[in-house]
C-alpha cells in the first residue's frame, strides 16, 4: 500500500542577513513535525530554503558591493549550513533563484494571466511600501509615520503595475478559513484565524504583482519589461517542490505570525485562481523577544544559531527552543532562563535518569528484555502534533521522567539485596524506552543513544553524560 504523505514547509528566508534564533525556531519546529509523521510511517517531506529576489536583497547586495546573485549565494549557503548543523532533515533546500523555481513561477503566472485572474493591462499603483517587510502598508498600520517593525518611513510607490484580482476571492476565502466542513484551510492558532477572518470581512483590494523598475526578480512571462513582486513568486516555491513531487497540497505551512496573511489569504487565492487546492493548514507561531526587547541588528541583540549550539549543543538547542513557551505565543529569550531550562530538564532530568538507571543496571548485572521493537509513539501524540502543541509534548515527556525518578526513589533498588530479580526494572526500562521513542522527533541522536544503552540484555553506563551540566552564576 502506498504511504500517506505529509508535506510541511518553512518560509523561504530572506538572504539580506544571516540566520538568527527566529528562523531557527521555525525550522527546528518544522523538522520535529516532519520527523514525527515519518516515525508514524508517513512519507513526510520537509521543504525549506531562501528567498532571494526583490528590492531588499538588491539593496543588501549593493551595500556589500556585490552582485545580488553573488551575495545571495553566500548568505543562502549560511542558512543551509545552519540547518545542517541543527540536524534538519530537509527533503530539499530550495532557492528562489533555482532554475526550476523560475520556470514554475513563470508557468504559474502565465496561467493566472490566461484565466483572467491578472488584469491584462498594467495600471498606476500607488502605495506606501516598506522595503524591510517587502510589502505595502496602509496609513493605519504606521506608527508615527514609521513601519512599526523596521522603524523606518515607507517609500512612496507609484508606478504602472499588473494587478491580481484578489478581491474576487473574498467569499470563497472566508468560507475556506471558517472551515466548517473541515475541508478548508485550518488556520491556527485560533486567534490568527479570527484575525484573518476579521480582516477579510473588511473587504479585499486587488494587489500589485509586478515591478516596472526593479531588475532583480523573475520577469513576467507575458511582459518581460516587468519583474514579479517578490512575495508572489516566493509563495510559489512550495508548489515548485510540491507539484512535480506529487505531494501537493501542502499539509502544513509553518510560519511566524508576521506572515500568516500571505499564506492564508493571498497564496490560497492564487491557487484557487489556477484551479489548484489550497494548503490544508497554516500555523502562525509566536515571536521571540530578547531579554524583553525586540531583536534587531541596531540593538545588537541578535542571537545566532551557532551561539545556541555552542552553549547547549545541537540537541540541547532543539530542546530549549521548543520547550520554552507555548508554540503559538510570543516568548522571551534570555541566556539565564534558557540555561535553567537546560539544566533542570536535560542535565538533571533526562540525563540524570539515564545515567542513574544505567549505572544501577550495570552495577547489579541486571539483564533486561530486548523487546523494544514494538514501542510506538505514545497515544494522543498525533492530536498534540496536529495542533502544534510541541511544548506540551515535551512537558508530557518531562512528567514521565519525573515519575520514573520518583519510582526509583520509592523503590531504592540500591538497598535491595538481590535487585536483579525484581520485576520493577522492567517497568523502569520500558518507561525509559518509551521516553526515548517520544523524544525522537526533538532529539534524534539522544533518542538513538538511549535506545542503544537499553537495547539489552546487558546495560553499560555511557562514558559521558548525555547533557553535561552548565555552570551558571547565580
Ligand atoms: N521571505 C519571507 C517569507 C517568504 S515565504 C514564501 C520572510 N522571510 S524572513 O527571513 O523575514 O523570515 C520570516 C520568518 O522568520 C518568520 O515568519 C518566522 O518564521 C521567523 N522569525 C523571524 N523573526 C522571528 C522572531 N523574532 N521570533 C520567531 N520567529 C521569527 O518573511
CSV table of C-alpha atoms and ligand atoms in Angstrom, one decimal:
chain,number,residue,atom,x,y,z
A,1,UNK,CA,0.0,0.0,0.0
A,2,UNK,CA,1.2,3.5,-0.8
A,3,UNK,CA,2.2,5.5,2.2
A,4,UNK,CA,0.2,8.6,3.1
A,5,UNK,CA,2.2,11.8,2.7
A,6,UNK,CA,2.7,14.7,4.9
A,7,UNK,CA,4.2,17.8,3.4
A,8,UNK,CA,5.4,20.6,5.7
A,9,UNK,CA,7.1,23.8,4.8
A,10,UNK,CA,9.0,26.6,6.4
A,11,UNK,CA,9.1,30.1,4.9
A,12,UNK,CA,11.9,30.7,2.5
A,13,UNK,CA,14.1,33.1,4.4
A,14,UNK,CA,15.4,36.4,3.1
A,15,UNK,CA,19.1,36.4,2.3
A,16,UNK,CA,19.7,40.0,3.3
A,17,UNK,CA,21.1,38.8,6.5
A,18,UNK,CA,22.4,35.6,8.2
A,19,UNK,CA,20.1,33.2,10.2
A,20,UNK,CA,19.1,34.0,13.7
A,21,UNK,CA,17.1,32.4,16.5
A,22,UNK,CA,13.7,33.3,14.9
A,23,UNK,CA,14.5,31.4,11.7
A,24,UNK,CA,15.9,28.6,13.8
A,25,UNK,CA,12.8,28.3,15.8
A,26,UNK,CA,10.5,27.8,12.8
A,27,UNK,CA,12.9,25.4,11.1
A,28,UNK,CA,13.5,23.2,14.1
A,29,UNK,CA,9.8,23.0,14.7
A,30,UNK,CA,9.1,22.0,11.1
A,31,UNK,CA,11.8,19.4,11.4
A,32,UNK,CA,10.2,18.0,14.6
A,33,UNK,CA,6.8,17.8,12.9
A,34,UNK,CA,8.2,16.1,9.8
A,35,UNK,CA,10.2,13.6,11.9
A,36,UNK,CA,7.1,12.7,13.9
A,37,UNK,CA,5.0,11.9,10.9
A,38,UNK,CA,7.8,9.9,9.4
A,39,UNK,CA,8.1,8.0,12.7
A,40,UNK,CA,4.4,7.1,12.3
A,41,UNK,CA,5.1,5.7,8.8
A,42,UNK,CA,4.1,8.7,6.7
A,43,UNK,CA,6.0,9.8,3.6
A,44,UNK,CA,6.9,13.1,5.3
A,45,UNK,CA,8.6,15.9,3.3
A,46,UNK,CA,10.1,19.0,4.7
A,47,UNK,CA,10.8,21.9,2.4
A,48,UNK,CA,12.9,24.9,3.5
A,49,UNK,CA,15.1,27.4,1.6
A,50,UNK,CA,15.9,31.0,0.8
A,51,UNK,CA,14.0,34.0,-0.7
A,52,UNK,CA,16.5,35.8,-2.9
A,53,UNK,CA,14.8,38.3,-5.2
A,54,UNK,CA,13.4,41.8,-4.6
A,55,UNK,CA,14.4,45.3,-3.6
A,56,UNK,CA,15.6,44.3,-0.1
A,57,UNK,CA,18.1,41.8,-1.3
A,58,UNK,CA,19.3,44.1,-4.2
A,59,UNK,CA,19.9,46.8,-1.6
A,60,UNK,CA,21.7,44.5,0.8
A,61,UNK,CA,24.0,43.3,-2.0
A,62,UNK,CA,24.7,46.8,-3.1
A,63,UNK,CA,25.7,47.7,0.5
A,64,UNK,CA,28.3,44.9,0.3
A,65,UNK,CA,29.4,45.9,-3.1
A,66,UNK,CA,28.3,42.6,-4.5
A,67,UNK,CA,26.1,41.5,-7.3
A,68,UNK,CA,22.7,40.3,-6.0
A,69,UNK,CA,23.3,36.7,-7.0
A,70,UNK,CA,26.8,36.5,-5.6
A,71,UNK,CA,25.5,37.9,-2.3
A,72,UNK,CA,22.6,35.6,-2.3
A,73,UNK,CA,24.9,32.6,-2.9
A,74,UNK,CA,26.9,33.5,0.2
A,75,UNK,CA,24.0,34.0,2.6
A,76,UNK,CA,21.9,31.2,1.3
A,77,UNK,CA,24.9,28.9,2.0
A,78,UNK,CA,24.9,30.2,5.6
A,79,UNK,CA,21.3,29.2,6.0
A,80,UNK,CA,22.0,25.7,4.6
A,81,UNK,CA,25.0,25.3,6.9
A,82,UNK,CA,23.0,26.4,9.9
A,83,UNK,CA,20.2,23.8,9.2
A,84,UNK,CA,22.8,21.1,8.6
A,85,UNK,CA,24.4,22.0,11.9
A,86,UNK,CA,21.0,21.7,13.6
A,87,UNK,CA,20.3,18.3,12.1
A,88,UNK,CA,17.4,19.5,10.0
A,89,UNK,CA,16.4,16.6,7.8
A,90,UNK,CA,15.1,18.6,4.8
A,91,UNK,CA,13.9,16.9,1.7
A,92,UNK,CA,15.1,19.9,-0.4
A,93,UNK,CA,16.7,23.2,0.3
A,94,UNK,CA,15.1,25.4,-2.3
A,95,UNK,CA,16.4,28.7,-3.6
A,96,UNK,CA,14.1,31.1,-5.4
A,97,UNK,CA,16.9,31.6,-7.9
A,98,UNK,CA,16.8,27.9,-8.8
A,99,UNK,CA,16.1,27.3,-12.4
A,100,UNK,CA,13.1,25.1,-11.8
A,101,UNK,CA,11.6,27.6,-9.5
A,102,UNK,CA,11.9,30.4,-12.1
A,103,UNK,CA,10.2,28.2,-14.7
A,104,UNK,CA,7.4,27.0,-12.4
A,105,UNK,CA,6.8,30.6,-11.3
A,106,UNK,CA,6.5,31.8,-14.9
A,107,UNK,CA,4.2,29.0,-15.8
A,108,UNK,CA,2.0,29.8,-12.7
A,109,UNK,CA,1.9,33.5,-13.6
A,110,UNK,CA,1.1,32.7,-17.2
A,111,UNK,CA,-1.8,30.6,-16.0
A,112,UNK,CA,-3.1,33.4,-13.8
A,113,UNK,CA,-2.9,35.7,-16.8
A,114,UNK,CA,-4.6,33.2,-19.1
A,115,UNK,CA,-7.5,32.6,-16.7
A,116,UNK,CA,-8.1,36.3,-16.4
A,117,UNK,CA,-7.1,36.5,-12.7
A,118,UNK,CA,-4.5,39.1,-13.6
A,119,UNK,CA,-5.8,42.3,-15.3
A,120,UNK,CA,-4.5,42.3,-18.9
A,121,UNK,CA,-3.1,45.8,-18.7
A,122,UNK,CA,-0.9,47.4,-16.1
A,123,UNK,CA,-2.4,50.4,-14.2
A,124,UNK,CA,-1.0,53.0,-11.9
A,125,UNK,CA,-0.5,51.6,-8.4
A,126,UNK,CA,0.2,53.9,-5.6
A,127,UNK,CA,1.0,53.0,-2.0
A,128,UNK,CA,3.4,53.2,0.9
A,129,UNK,CA,6.0,50.5,0.6
A,130,UNK,CA,8.3,49.1,3.4
A,131,UNK,CA,11.3,47.5,1.8
A,132,UNK,CA,12.2,45.8,5.1
A,133,UNK,CA,8.8,44.0,5.0
A,134,UNK,CA,8.7,43.9,1.2
A,135,UNK,CA,5.0,44.9,1.5
A,136,UNK,CA,2.6,47.8,1.2
A,137,UNK,CA,1.4,49.3,4.5
A,138,UNK,CA,-1.8,51.2,5.0
A,139,UNK,CA,-1.8,54.5,6.8
A,140,UNK,CA,-3.3,53.0,9.9
A,141,UNK,CA,-0.6,50.3,10.1
A,142,UNK,CA,2.1,53.0,10.6
A,143,UNK,CA,3.2,54.3,13.9
A,144,UNK,CA,4.3,57.9,13.9
A,145,UNK,CA,4.7,57.6,10.2
A,146,UNK,CA,7.1,54.7,10.5
A,147,UNK,CA,6.8,51.0,9.8
A,148,UNK,CA,6.3,49.5,13.3
A,149,UNK,CA,8.6,46.6,12.6
A,150,UNK,CA,11.5,48.3,10.8
A,151,UNK,CA,11.1,51.8,12.4
A,152,UNK,CA,11.7,53.4,9.0
A,153,UNK,CA,9.4,55.5,6.9
A,154,UNK,CA,7.9,53.6,4.0
A,155,UNK,CA,8.7,54.8,0.5
A,156,UNK,CA,6.1,56.2,-1.8
A,157,UNK,CA,5.5,53.7,-4.6
A,158,UNK,CA,3.9,55.0,-7.7
A,159,UNK,CA,4.2,53.1,-10.9
A,160,UNK,CA,2.4,51.1,-13.6
A,161,UNK,CA,1.9,47.6,-12.2
A,162,UNK,CA,0.0,44.5,-13.1
A,163,UNK,CA,-2.9,43.6,-10.7
A,164,UNK,CA,-4.0,40.3,-9.3
A,165,UNK,CA,-7.8,40.3,-8.7
A,166,UNK,CA,-7.6,39.3,-5.1
A,167,UNK,CA,-11.0,40.9,-4.3
A,168,UNK,CA,-12.8,38.3,-6.4
A,169,UNK,CA,-11.9,35.6,-3.8
A,170,UNK,CA,-13.3,37.2,-0.6
A,171,UNK,CA,-16.3,35.0,-0.1
A,172,UNK,CA,-14.5,31.8,-1.0
A,173,UNK,CA,-11.6,32.6,1.3
A,174,UNK,CA,-14.0,33.4,4.2
A,175,UNK,CA,-15.7,30.1,3.7
A,176,UNK,CA,-12.4,28.2,3.4
A,177,UNK,CA,-10.9,29.8,6.5
A,178,UNK,CA,-14.1,29.3,8.6
A,179,UNK,CA,-13.6,25.7,7.6
A,180,UNK,CA,-16.9,24.5,8.9
A,181,UNK,CA,-16.8,21.2,6.9
A,182,UNK,CA,-13.1,20.6,7.8
A,183,UNK,CA,-12.2,20.6,4.1
A,184,UNK,CA,-11.0,24.2,4.0
A,185,UNK,CA,-7.8,25.8,5.5
A,186,UNK,CA,-7.2,25.2,9.1
A,187,UNK,CA,-5.6,28.5,10.3
A,188,UNK,CA,-4.1,28.2,13.7
A,189,UNK,CA,-3.8,29.2,16.5
A,190,UNK,CA,-7.5,30.3,16.8
A,191,UNK,CA,-6.5,33.9,17.4
A,192,UNK,CA,-4.8,34.0,14.0
A,193,UNK,CA,-7.8,32.5,12.3
A,194,UNK,CA,-10.0,35.2,13.9
A,195,UNK,CA,-7.6,37.9,12.8
A,196,UNK,CA,-7.7,36.7,9.2
A,197,UNK,CA,-11.5,36.5,9.2
A,198,UNK,CA,-12.0,39.9,10.6
A,199,UNK,CA,-9.6,41.4,8.1
A,200,UNK,CA,-11.3,39.5,5.3
A,201,UNK,CA,-14.7,40.8,6.4
A,202,UNK,CA,-13.5,44.3,5.8
A,203,UNK,CA,-13.1,43.6,2.2
A,204,UNK,CA,-10.2,42.9,-0.2
A,205,UNK,CA,-8.4,45.0,-2.6
A,206,UNK,CA,-6.7,43.9,-5.8
A,207,UNK,CA,-2.9,43.8,-5.3
A,208,UNK,CA,0.1,44.8,-7.4
A,209,UNK,CA,2.1,41.8,-8.5
A,210,UNK,CA,4.8,43.3,-10.7
A,211,UNK,CA,7.6,45.9,-10.6
A,212,UNK,CA,8.4,48.1,-13.5
A,213,UNK,CA,11.7,49.5,-12.1
A,214,UNK,CA,13.3,46.6,-10.4
A,215,UNK,CA,15.6,44.3,-12.3
A,216,UNK,CA,16.4,41.8,-9.6
A,217,UNK,CA,13.4,39.5,-10.0
A,218,UNK,CA,11.7,37.0,-12.2
A,219,UNK,CA,10.4,38.6,-15.5
A,220,UNK,CA,6.7,38.3,-16.0
A,221,UNK,CA,6.2,35.7,-18.8
A,222,UNK,CA,3.6,37.9,-20.5
A,223,UNK,CA,5.5,41.2,-20.2
A,224,UNK,CA,9.2,40.8,-19.7
A,225,UNK,CA,9.6,44.5,-19.0
A,226,UNK,CA,8.3,43.8,-15.5
A,227,UNK,CA,9.6,41.6,-12.8
A,228,UNK,CA,7.4,39.7,-10.4
A,229,UNK,CA,6.7,41.1,-7.0
A,230,UNK,CA,8.9,39.1,-4.7
A,231,UNK,CA,6.2,37.8,-2.4
A,232,UNK,CA,4.1,36.4,-5.3
A,233,UNK,CA,7.0,34.5,-6.6
A,234,UNK,CA,8.3,33.4,-3.2
A,235,UNK,CA,5.0,31.7,-2.3
A,236,UNK,CA,5.2,29.7,-5.4
A,237,UNK,CA,8.3,27.9,-4.1
A,238,UNK,CA,6.0,25.5,-2.2
A,239,UNK,CA,4.4,24.5,-5.5
A,240,UNK,CA,7.8,24.2,-7.3
A,241,UNK,CA,8.6,21.4,-5.0
A,242,UNK,CA,5.1,20.0,-4.2
A,243,UNK,CA,3.7,19.7,-7.7
A,244,UNK,CA,6.3,17.6,-9.5
A,245,UNK,CA,6.9,15.5,-6.3
A,246,UNK,CA,3.2,14.8,-6.2
A,247,UNK,CA,2.8,16.0,-2.6
A,248,UNK,CA,0.5,19.0,-3.3
A,249,UNK,CA,-1.4,20.4,-1.5
A,250,UNK,CA,0.9,21.2,1.4
A,251,UNK,CA,-0.4,19.7,4.7
A,252,UNK,CA,1.2,22.5,6.8
A,253,UNK,CA,2.7,25.8,6.1
A,254,UNK,CA,4.6,26.7,9.3
A,255,UNK,CA,5.3,30.4,9.5
A,256,UNK,CA,5.7,33.2,12.0
A,257,UNK,CA,2.7,35.2,12.9
A,258,UNK,CA,4.0,38.1,10.8
A,259,UNK,CA,3.3,36.4,7.5
A,260,UNK,CA,0.1,34.5,8.1
A,261,UNK,CA,-1.9,36.8,5.8
A,262,UNK,CA,0.3,36.0,2.8
A,263,UNK,CA,-0.1,32.2,3.5
A,264,UNK,CA,-3.7,32.0,4.5
A,265,UNK,CA,-5.2,34.6,2.1
A,266,UNK,CA,-3.0,35.7,-0.9
A,267,UNK,CA,-1.5,32.3,-1.6
A,268,UNK,CA,-4.8,30.3,-1.4
A,269,UNK,CA,-6.4,32.9,-3.7
A,270,UNK,CA,-3.6,32.4,-6.3
A,271,UNK,CA,-4.0,28.6,-6.1
A,272,UNK,CA,-7.8,28.8,-6.4
A,273,UNK,CA,-7.3,31.0,-9.5
A,274,UNK,CA,-5.4,28.3,-11.3
A,275,UNK,CA,-7.7,25.5,-10.1
A,276,UNK,CA,-5.3,24.1,-7.5
A,277,UNK,CA,-6.0,23.1,-4.0
A,278,UNK,CA,-5.1,25.4,-1.1
A,279,UNK,CA,-2.9,24.3,1.7
A,280,UNK,CA,-4.6,22.3,4.5
A,281,UNK,CA,-3.2,24.1,7.5
A,282,UNK,CA,-1.4,27.3,8.1
A,283,UNK,CA,0.1,27.8,11.6
A,284,UNK,CA,1.5,31.1,12.7
A,285,UNK,CA,3.8,30.7,15.7
A,286,UNK,CA,4.8,33.4,18.2
A,287,UNK,CA,7.9,35.6,18.2
A,288,UNK,CA,10.9,35.7,20.4
A,289,UNK,CA,12.0,38.9,22.2
A,290,UNK,CA,15.5,39.0,23.6
A,291,UNK,CA,15.6,39.8,27.3
A,292,UNK,CA,12.4,41.7,26.9
A,293,UNK,CA,13.4,43.7,23.8
A,294,UNK,CA,12.7,43.3,20.1
A,295,UNK,CA,15.5,41.5,18.4
A,296,UNK,CA,17.3,43.8,16.0
A,297,UNK,CA,20.7,44.5,14.4
A,298,UNK,CA,20.7,48.0,15.6
A,299,UNK,CA,20.2,46.9,19.2
A,300,UNK,CA,23.0,44.4,18.7
A,301,UNK,CA,21.0,41.6,20.4
A,302,UNK,CA,20.6,39.2,17.5
A,303,UNK,CA,21.1,35.6,18.7
A,304,UNK,CA,22.7,33.3,16.1
A,305,UNK,CA,22.0,29.5,15.9
A,306,UNK,CA,25.8,28.8,16.2
A,307,UNK,CA,25.8,30.6,19.6
A,308,UNK,CA,23.0,28.5,20.8
A,309,UNK,CA,24.7,25.3,19.7
A,310,UNK,CA,28.0,26.4,21.3
A,311,UNK,CA,26.2,26.6,24.7
A,312,UNK,CA,23.5,23.9,24.5
A,313,UNK,CA,24.8,21.5,21.9
A,314,UNK,CA,22.7,20.7,18.8
A,315,UNK,CA,20.1,18.6,20.7
A,316,UNK,CA,20.0,20.9,23.7
A,317,UNK,CA,19.3,23.8,21.4
A,318,UNK,CA,16.4,22.0,19.7
A,319,UNK,CA,15.0,21.2,23.1
A,320,UNK,CA,15.2,24.5,24.8
A,321,UNK,CA,13.8,26.4,21.8
A,322,UNK,CA,10.7,24.4,21.7
A,323,UNK,CA,10.1,23.8,25.4
A,324,UNK,CA,10.4,27.5,26.5
A,325,UNK,CA,6.9,28.6,25.8
A,326,UNK,CA,3.7,27.6,24.0
A,327,UNK,CA,4.3,27.4,20.3
A,328,UNK,CA,1.5,29.8,19.3
A,329,UNK,CA,2.5,32.5,21.9
A,330,UNK,CA,5.3,35.1,22.0
A,331,UNK,CA,8.0,34.5,24.5
A,332,UNK,CA,11.3,35.8,25.7
A,333,UNK,CA,14.8,34.5,25.3
A,334,UNK,CA,17.5,35.1,27.9
A,335,UNK,CA,20.6,33.1,28.5
A,336,UNK,CA,19.7,32.8,32.2
A,337,UNK,CA,16.2,31.3,31.6
A,338,UNK,CA,17.4,29.0,28.9
A,339,UNK,CA,20.4,27.8,31.0
A,340,UNK,CA,17.9,27.0,33.7
A,341,UNK,CA,15.7,25.1,31.3
A,342,UNK,CA,18.6,23.1,30.0
A,343,UNK,CA,19.9,22.3,33.4
A,344,UNK,CA,16.7,21.3,35.0
A,345,UNK,CA,15.1,19.3,32.2
A,346,UNK,CA,18.1,17.9,30.3
A,347,UNK,CA,21.1,17.7,32.7
A,348,UNK,CA,19.2,17.0,35.9
A,349,UNK,CA,16.0,15.5,34.4
A,350,UNK,CA,16.5,13.2,31.5
A,351,UNK,CA,20.3,12.9,31.5
A,352,UNK,CA,20.4,12.1,35.2
A,353,UNK,CA,17.7,9.5,34.9
A,354,UNK,CA,19.5,7.7,32.1
A,355,UNK,CA,22.8,7.8,34.0
A,356,UNK,CA,21.3,6.7,37.3
A,357,UNK,CA,19.4,3.7,35.9
A,358,UNK,CA,22.2,2.5,33.6
A,359,UNK,CA,24.7,2.7,36.4
A,360,UNK,CA,22.5,0.6,38.7
A,361,UNK,CA,21.8,-1.9,36.0
A,362,UNK,CA,25.5,-2.3,35.2
A,363,UNK,CA,26.5,-2.5,38.8
A,364,UNK,CA,24.0,-5.2,39.6
A,365,UNK,CA,24.5,-7.0,36.4
A,366,UNK,CA,20.8,-6.9,35.6
A,367,UNK,CA,19.8,-8.5,32.3
A,368,UNK,CA,16.9,-6.8,30.6
A,369,UNK,CA,14.4,-7.9,28.0
A,370,UNK,CA,15.3,-7.0,24.4
A,371,UNK,CA,11.7,-6.3,23.2
A,372,UNK,CA,11.8,-2.7,22.4
A,373,UNK,CA,10.8,-3.2,18.8
A,374,UNK,CA,7.1,-2.8,19.4
A,375,UNK,CA,7.4,0.6,21.2
A,376,UNK,CA,5.3,3.1,19.3
A,377,UNK,CA,4.9,6.9,19.9
A,378,UNK,CA,2.5,7.3,22.9
A,379,UNK,CA,-1.2,7.5,22.2
A,380,UNK,CA,-2.5,11.0,21.9
A,381,UNK,CA,0.6,12.4,20.4
A,382,UNK,CA,-0.9,12.8,16.9
A,383,UNK,CA,-3.5,15.1,18.4
A,384,UNK,CA,-0.9,17.2,20.0
A,385,UNK,CA,1.1,17.4,16.8
A,386,UNK,CA,-1.9,18.3,14.7
A,387,UNK,CA,-2.4,21.4,16.9
A,388,UNK,CA,1.4,22.1,17.0
A,389,UNK,CA,1.3,21.7,20.8
A,390,UNK,CA,5.0,21.0,20.8
A,391,UNK,CA,5.8,22.5,24.2
A,392,UNK,CA,3.0,20.2,25.6
A,393,UNK,CA,4.6,17.1,24.0
A,394,UNK,CA,7.8,18.0,25.8
A,395,UNK,CA,6.0,18.7,29.1
A,396,UNK,CA,4.4,15.2,28.9
A,397,UNK,CA,7.8,13.7,28.5
A,398,UNK,CA,9.3,15.6,31.4
A,399,UNK,CA,6.4,14.4,33.6
A,400,UNK,CA,7.3,10.8,32.6
A,401,UNK,CA,10.9,11.4,33.5
A,402,UNK,CA,9.8,12.7,37.0
A,403,UNK,CA,7.5,9.8,37.5
A,404,UNK,CA,10.3,7.3,36.9
A,405,UNK,CA,12.6,9.3,39.1
A,406,UNK,CA,10.0,9.1,41.8
A,407,UNK,CA,9.6,5.4,41.4
A,408,UNK,CA,13.3,4.8,41.8
A,409,UNK,CA,13.3,6.9,44.9
A,410,UNK,CA,10.4,5.0,46.4
A,411,UNK,CA,11.8,1.6,45.5
A,412,UNK,CA,15.5,2.4,46.2
A,413,UNK,CA,17.0,-0.7,44.5
A,414,UNK,CA,20.4,0.2,45.8
A,415,UNK,CA,19.3,-1.1,49.2
A,416,UNK,CA,17.8,-4.3,48.0
A,417,UNK,CA,19.9,-7.5,48.4
A,418,UNK,CA,19.3,-9.1,45.0
A,419,UNK,CA,17.9,-6.3,42.8
A,420,UNK,CA,18.5,-8.4,39.7
A,421,UNK,CA,15.4,-10.4,40.3
A,422,UNK,CA,13.0,-7.6,40.7
A,423,UNK,CA,10.4,-7.1,38.0
A,424,UNK,CA,10.4,-3.3,38.8
A,425,UNK,CA,13.3,-3.0,36.4
A,426,UNK,CA,11.2,-4.0,33.6
A,427,UNK,CA,8.8,-1.1,34.2
A,428,UNK,CA,11.5,1.4,34.5
A,429,UNK,CA,13.4,0.3,31.4
A,430,UNK,CA,10.2,0.2,29.4
A,431,UNK,CA,9.4,3.6,30.7
A,432,UNK,CA,12.8,5.0,29.5
A,433,UNK,CA,12.4,3.3,26.1
A,434,UNK,CA,9.0,5.0,25.7
A,435,UNK,CA,10.6,8.3,26.6
A,436,UNK,CA,13.3,7.8,24.0
A,437,UNK,CA,10.7,7.0,21.4
A,438,UNK,CA,8.6,10.1,22.1
A,439,UNK,CA,11.6,12.3,22.2
A,440,UNK,CA,12.9,11.1,18.8
A,441,UNK,CA,11.5,14.0,16.7
A,442,UNK,CA,13.1,16.6,19.0
A,443,UNK,CA,16.3,14.8,19.9
A,444,UNK,CA,17.0,12.2,17.2
A,445,UNK,CA,20.6,11.5,18.3
A,446,UNK,CA,19.9,11.3,22.0
A,447,UNK,CA,16.9,9.1,21.4
A,448,UNK,CA,19.1,6.6,19.5
A,449,UNK,CA,21.8,6.7,22.1
A,450,UNK,CA,19.2,5.9,24.9
A,451,UNK,CA,17.7,3.2,22.8
A,452,UNK,CA,21.2,1.6,22.3
A,453,UNK,CA,22.0,1.8,26.0
A,454,UNK,CA,18.8,0.0,26.9
A,455,UNK,CA,18.7,-2.4,24.0
A,456,UNK,CA,19.6,-5.3,26.3
A,457,UNK,CA,20.4,-7.8,27.6
A,458,UNK,CA,23.4,-6.1,29.3
A,459,UNK,CA,23.4,-2.4,30.1
A,460,UNK,CA,26.6,-0.3,30.2
A,461,UNK,CA,26.6,3.2,31.7
A,462,UNK,CA,27.6,5.6,28.9
A,463,UNK,CA,31.0,7.1,29.5
A,464,UNK,CA,29.9,10.6,29.0
A,465,UNK,CA,26.9,12.4,30.4
A,466,UNK,CA,24.2,12.9,27.8
A,467,UNK,CA,23.8,16.5,28.8
A,468,UNK,CA,26.7,18.0,30.8
A,469,UNK,CA,25.5,20.4,33.4
A,470,UNK,CA,26.1,24.1,32.6
A,471,UNK,CA,27.9,26.2,35.2
A,472,UNK,CA,25.6,29.1,35.9
A,473,UNK,CA,26.4,32.0,38.0
A,474,UNK,CA,23.5,32.6,40.5
B,1,LIG,N1,10.9,35.8,2.8
B,1,LIG,C1,9.8,35.9,3.6
B,1,LIG,C2,9.0,34.6,3.7
B,1,LIG,C3,8.5,34.2,2.3
B,1,LIG,S1,7.7,32.6,2.4
B,1,LIG,C4,7.0,32.4,0.9
B,1,LIG,C5,10.2,36.3,5.0
B,1,LIG,N2,11.5,35.9,5.4
B,1,LIG,S2,12.2,36.3,6.8
B,1,LIG,O1,13.6,36.0,6.6
B,1,LIG,O2,11.9,37.6,7.2
B,1,LIG,O3,11.7,35.2,7.8
B,1,LIG,C6,10.5,35.5,8.5
B,1,LIG,C7,10.2,34.3,9.4
B,1,LIG,O4,11.3,34.1,10.3
B,1,LIG,C8,9.0,34.5,10.3
B,1,LIG,O5,7.8,34.1,9.6
B,1,LIG,C9,9.3,33.5,11.4
B,1,LIG,O6,9.1,32.2,10.9
B,1,LIG,C10,10.8,33.7,11.6
B,1,LIG,N3,11.1,34.8,12.5
B,1,LIG,C11,11.7,36.0,12.3
B,1,LIG,N4,11.9,36.6,13.4
B,1,LIG,C12,11.4,35.9,14.4
B,1,LIG,C13,11.4,36.1,15.8
B,1,LIG,N5,11.8,37.1,16.5
B,1,LIG,N6,10.8,35.0,16.6
B,1,LIG,C14,10.4,33.9,16.0
B,1,LIG,N7,10.4,33.7,14.7
B,1,LIG,C15,10.7,34.8,13.9
B,1,LIG,O7,9.4,36.8,5.8
